[in-house]
CSV table of C-alpha atoms in Angstrom, one decimal:
chain,number,residue,atom,x,y,z
A,27,UNK,CA,-9.9,-11.9,-16.1
A,28,UNK,CA,-10.1,-8.7,-14.0
A,29,UNK,CA,-6.3,-8.4,-13.8
A,30,UNK,CA,-6.0,-8.9,-17.6
A,31,UNK,CA,-8.5,-6.2,-18.1
A,32,UNK,CA,-6.8,-3.8,-15.8
A,33,UNK,CA,-3.5,-4.3,-17.8
A,34,UNK,CA,-5.3,-3.5,-21.1
A,35,UNK,CA,-7.7,-0.8,-20.2
A,36,UNK,CA,-6.8,2.6,-18.7
A,37,UNK,CA,-9.5,4.2,-16.6
A,38,UNK,CA,-8.2,7.5,-15.3
A,39,UNK,CA,-8.4,8.2,-11.6
A,40,UNK,CA,-5.9,9.8,-9.3
A,41,UNK,CA,-6.6,7.4,-6.5
A,42,UNK,CA,-3.8,4.8,-6.5
A,43,UNK,CA,-6.2,2.2,-5.0
A,44,UNK,CA,-8.7,2.6,-7.8
A,45,UNK,CA,-8.9,-0.4,-10.1
A,46,UNK,CA,-11.2,-3.2,-11.3
A,47,UNK,CA,-12.6,-5.3,-8.4
A,48,UNK,CA,-15.0,-7.7,-10.0
A,49,UNK,CA,-17.6,-8.4,-12.7
A,50,UNK,CA,-21.2,-7.3,-12.1
A,51,UNK,CA,-23.2,-10.3,-11.0
A,52,UNK,CA,-26.2,-8.9,-13.0
A,53,UNK,CA,-25.6,-11.0,-16.1
A,54,UNK,CA,-27.9,-10.2,-19.0
A,55,UNK,CA,-28.6,-12.5,-21.9
A,56,UNK,CA,-29.8,-10.8,-25.1
A,57,UNK,CA,-31.4,-12.6,-28.0
A,58,UNK,CA,-31.9,-10.9,-31.4
A,59,UNK,CA,-33.8,-12.6,-34.1
A,60,UNK,CA,-34.0,-11.7,-37.8
A,61,UNK,CA,-34.9,-8.1,-38.2
A,62,UNK,CA,-34.3,-7.1,-34.6
A,63,UNK,CA,-32.0,-4.2,-33.7
A,64,UNK,CA,-31.3,-2.0,-30.7
A,65,UNK,CA,-31.4,1.8,-31.1
A,66,UNK,CA,-28.7,4.4,-30.4
A,67,UNK,CA,-28.0,4.7,-26.7
A,68,UNK,CA,-25.3,5.2,-24.1
A,69,UNK,CA,-24.6,2.6,-21.4
A,70,UNK,CA,-24.9,4.2,-18.0
A,71,UNK,CA,-22.7,3.5,-15.0
A,72,UNK,CA,-24.3,1.8,-12.0
A,73,UNK,CA,-23.4,1.8,-8.3
A,74,UNK,CA,-23.0,-1.7,-7.0
A,75,UNK,CA,-23.6,-1.4,-3.2
A,76,UNK,CA,-21.7,-4.6,-2.4
A,77,UNK,CA,-18.5,-2.8,-3.5
A,78,UNK,CA,-19.2,0.8,-2.7
A,79,UNK,CA,-17.7,0.8,0.8
A,80,UNK,CA,-14.2,0.4,-0.8
A,81,UNK,CA,-12.9,3.9,-0.9
A,82,UNK,CA,-16.3,5.2,-2.1
A,83,UNK,CA,-15.9,3.4,-5.4
A,84,UNK,CA,-18.1,0.5,-6.6
A,85,UNK,CA,-19.3,1.8,-9.9
A,86,UNK,CA,-19.5,-0.1,-13.2
A,87,UNK,CA,-17.2,1.5,-15.8
A,88,UNK,CA,-16.7,-1.0,-18.6
A,89,UNK,CA,-19.3,-2.9,-20.6
A,90,UNK,CA,-18.3,-6.5,-21.5
A,91,UNK,CA,-20.2,-8.2,-24.4
A,92,UNK,CA,-19.6,-11.9,-25.0
A,93,UNK,CA,-21.0,-13.0,-28.4
A,94,UNK,CA,-22.3,-16.5,-28.1
A,95,UNK,CA,-23.3,-17.0,-31.7
A,96,UNK,CA,-22.4,-15.7,-35.2
A,97,UNK,CA,-25.0,-14.2,-37.4
A,98,UNK,CA,-25.4,-12.1,-40.5
A,99,UNK,CA,-25.9,-8.4,-39.7
A,100,UNK,CA,-26.3,-7.5,-36.1
A,101,UNK,CA,-23.1,-5.5,-35.8
A,102,UNK,CA,-22.5,-3.3,-32.7
A,103,UNK,CA,-22.0,0.1,-34.2
A,104,UNK,CA,-20.2,2.9,-32.4
A,105,UNK,CA,-20.8,6.6,-33.4
A,106,UNK,CA,-18.0,9.0,-32.8
A,107,UNK,CA,-18.9,12.4,-31.4
A,108,UNK,CA,-18.5,14.0,-34.8
A,109,UNK,CA,-20.8,11.5,-36.6
A,110,UNK,CA,-23.4,13.1,-38.9
A,111,UNK,CA,-26.1,12.4,-36.4
A,112,UNK,CA,-25.7,15.1,-33.7
A,113,UNK,CA,-24.0,13.9,-30.6
A,114,UNK,CA,-26.9,13.8,-28.2
A,115,UNK,CA,-26.8,14.5,-24.5
A,116,UNK,CA,-25.8,11.2,-22.7
A,117,UNK,CA,-28.4,9.5,-20.7
A,118,UNK,CA,-28.4,6.2,-18.8
A,119,UNK,CA,-29.4,3.6,-21.4
A,120,UNK,CA,-32.2,4.8,-23.6
A,121,UNK,CA,-32.0,2.4,-26.5
A,122,UNK,CA,-34.9,0.3,-27.5
A,123,UNK,CA,-34.9,-3.2,-28.9
A,124,UNK,CA,-36.9,-3.3,-32.1
A,125,UNK,CA,-38.2,-5.9,-34.4
A,126,UNK,CA,-37.7,-3.4,-37.3
A,127,UNK,CA,-34.4,-2.6,-38.7
A,128,UNK,CA,-34.8,1.2,-38.5
A,129,UNK,CA,-34.8,1.7,-34.8
A,130,UNK,CA,-33.5,5.1,-33.7
A,131,UNK,CA,-32.6,5.5,-30.4
A,132,UNK,CA,-15.9,3.4,-26.7
A,133,UNK,CA,-13.2,2.0,-27.6
A,134,UNK,CA,-13.2,-1.8,-28.1
A,135,UNK,CA,-10.8,-4.5,-27.1
A,136,UNK,CA,-11.0,-7.2,-29.7
A,137,UNK,CA,-10.1,-8.0,-33.3
A,138,UNK,CA,-13.0,-7.7,-35.9
A,139,UNK,CA,-13.6,-3.9,-35.9
A,140,UNK,CA,-14.7,-2.9,-39.4
A,141,UNK,CA,-13.5,0.6,-40.0
A,142,UNK,CA,-14.2,0.6,-43.8
A,143,UNK,CA,-18.0,0.6,-43.5
A,144,UNK,CA,-18.9,3.1,-46.2
A,145,UNK,CA,-22.7,2.9,-46.1
A,146,UNK,CA,-23.3,4.0,-42.5
A,147,UNK,CA,-21.7,6.2,-39.9
A,148,UNK,CA,-19.6,4.8,-37.2
A,149,UNK,CA,-17.3,1.9,-36.5
A,150,UNK,CA,-18.9,-1.6,-36.5
A,151,UNK,CA,-18.0,-4.8,-34.6
A,152,UNK,CA,-19.3,-7.8,-36.4
A,153,UNK,CA,-20.8,-10.6,-34.1
A,154,UNK,CA,-18.7,-13.8,-34.1
A,155,UNK,CA,-19.2,-16.7,-31.7
A,156,UNK,CA,-16.6,-16.4,-28.9
A,157,UNK,CA,-15.7,-12.8,-29.5
A,158,UNK,CA,-15.6,-10.4,-26.6
A,159,UNK,CA,-16.2,-6.6,-27.0
A,160,UNK,CA,-15.4,-4.3,-24.2
A,161,UNK,CA,-16.0,-0.5,-24.1
A,162,UNK,CA,-16.2,2.3,-21.6
A,163,UNK,CA,-19.5,3.4,-20.3
A,164,UNK,CA,-20.9,6.1,-18.1
A,165,UNK,CA,-19.5,9.6,-18.8
A,166,UNK,CA,-17.0,8.3,-21.4
A,167,UNK,CA,-19.4,6.0,-23.3
A,168,UNK,CA,-19.7,6.4,-27.1
A,169,UNK,CA,-23.2,6.4,-28.5
A,170,UNK,CA,-23.8,3.0,-30.0
A,171,UNK,CA,-26.5,0.7,-31.4
A,172,UNK,CA,-27.1,-2.9,-32.7
A,173,UNK,CA,-27.7,-3.1,-36.4
A,174,UNK,CA,-30.6,-5.3,-37.5
A,175,UNK,CA,-29.9,-9.1,-37.7
A,176,UNK,CA,-30.2,-10.1,-41.3
A,177,UNK,CA,-30.0,-13.9,-40.9
A,178,UNK,CA,-29.6,-16.3,-37.9
A,179,UNK,CA,-30.0,-15.5,-34.2
A,180,UNK,CA,-27.6,-13.3,-32.2
A,181,UNK,CA,-27.1,-14.2,-28.6
A,182,UNK,CA,-25.0,-11.9,-26.4
A,183,UNK,CA,-24.1,-12.2,-22.8
A,184,UNK,CA,-23.4,-8.9,-21.0
A,185,UNK,CA,-21.7,-8.0,-17.8
A,186,UNK,CA,-19.8,-4.9,-16.5
A,187,UNK,CA,-16.5,-4.4,-14.8
A,188,UNK,CA,-16.8,-2.8,-11.4
A,189,UNK,CA,-14.2,-0.3,-10.2
């Protein structure tokens, strides 16, 4: 999987030895029930000590979300820097899971992006069982959020690609 990712995603670095080395062993399982959302946030990059001796690298750079179920609502919504909500200073994380649908708080590699969403800012990725969404994080992360789940339960498995 790591080789396939490196062929599809370009992470700029002048070091010719720089590339994906593994998935983060810190797997996270998220469960969103009806009405739950996750506020606007940026995914921060983390140093993974096990890989940091390799040329001083060892930082996570890509978020990988594996959707385990389908549900109504619950889209992952990316906000471009020019969205109507001002582009806030990036911080590590910062979102908050909420039982209410009005919680306030990059690029994606998969099919199912909905770019015709007229009622809200941003570009949404609708959850579908088996879909994988990947986006850059750290300094190049787009602000994003999880819309409220309208019906069903959304399960998402998360890891990161380490460079």
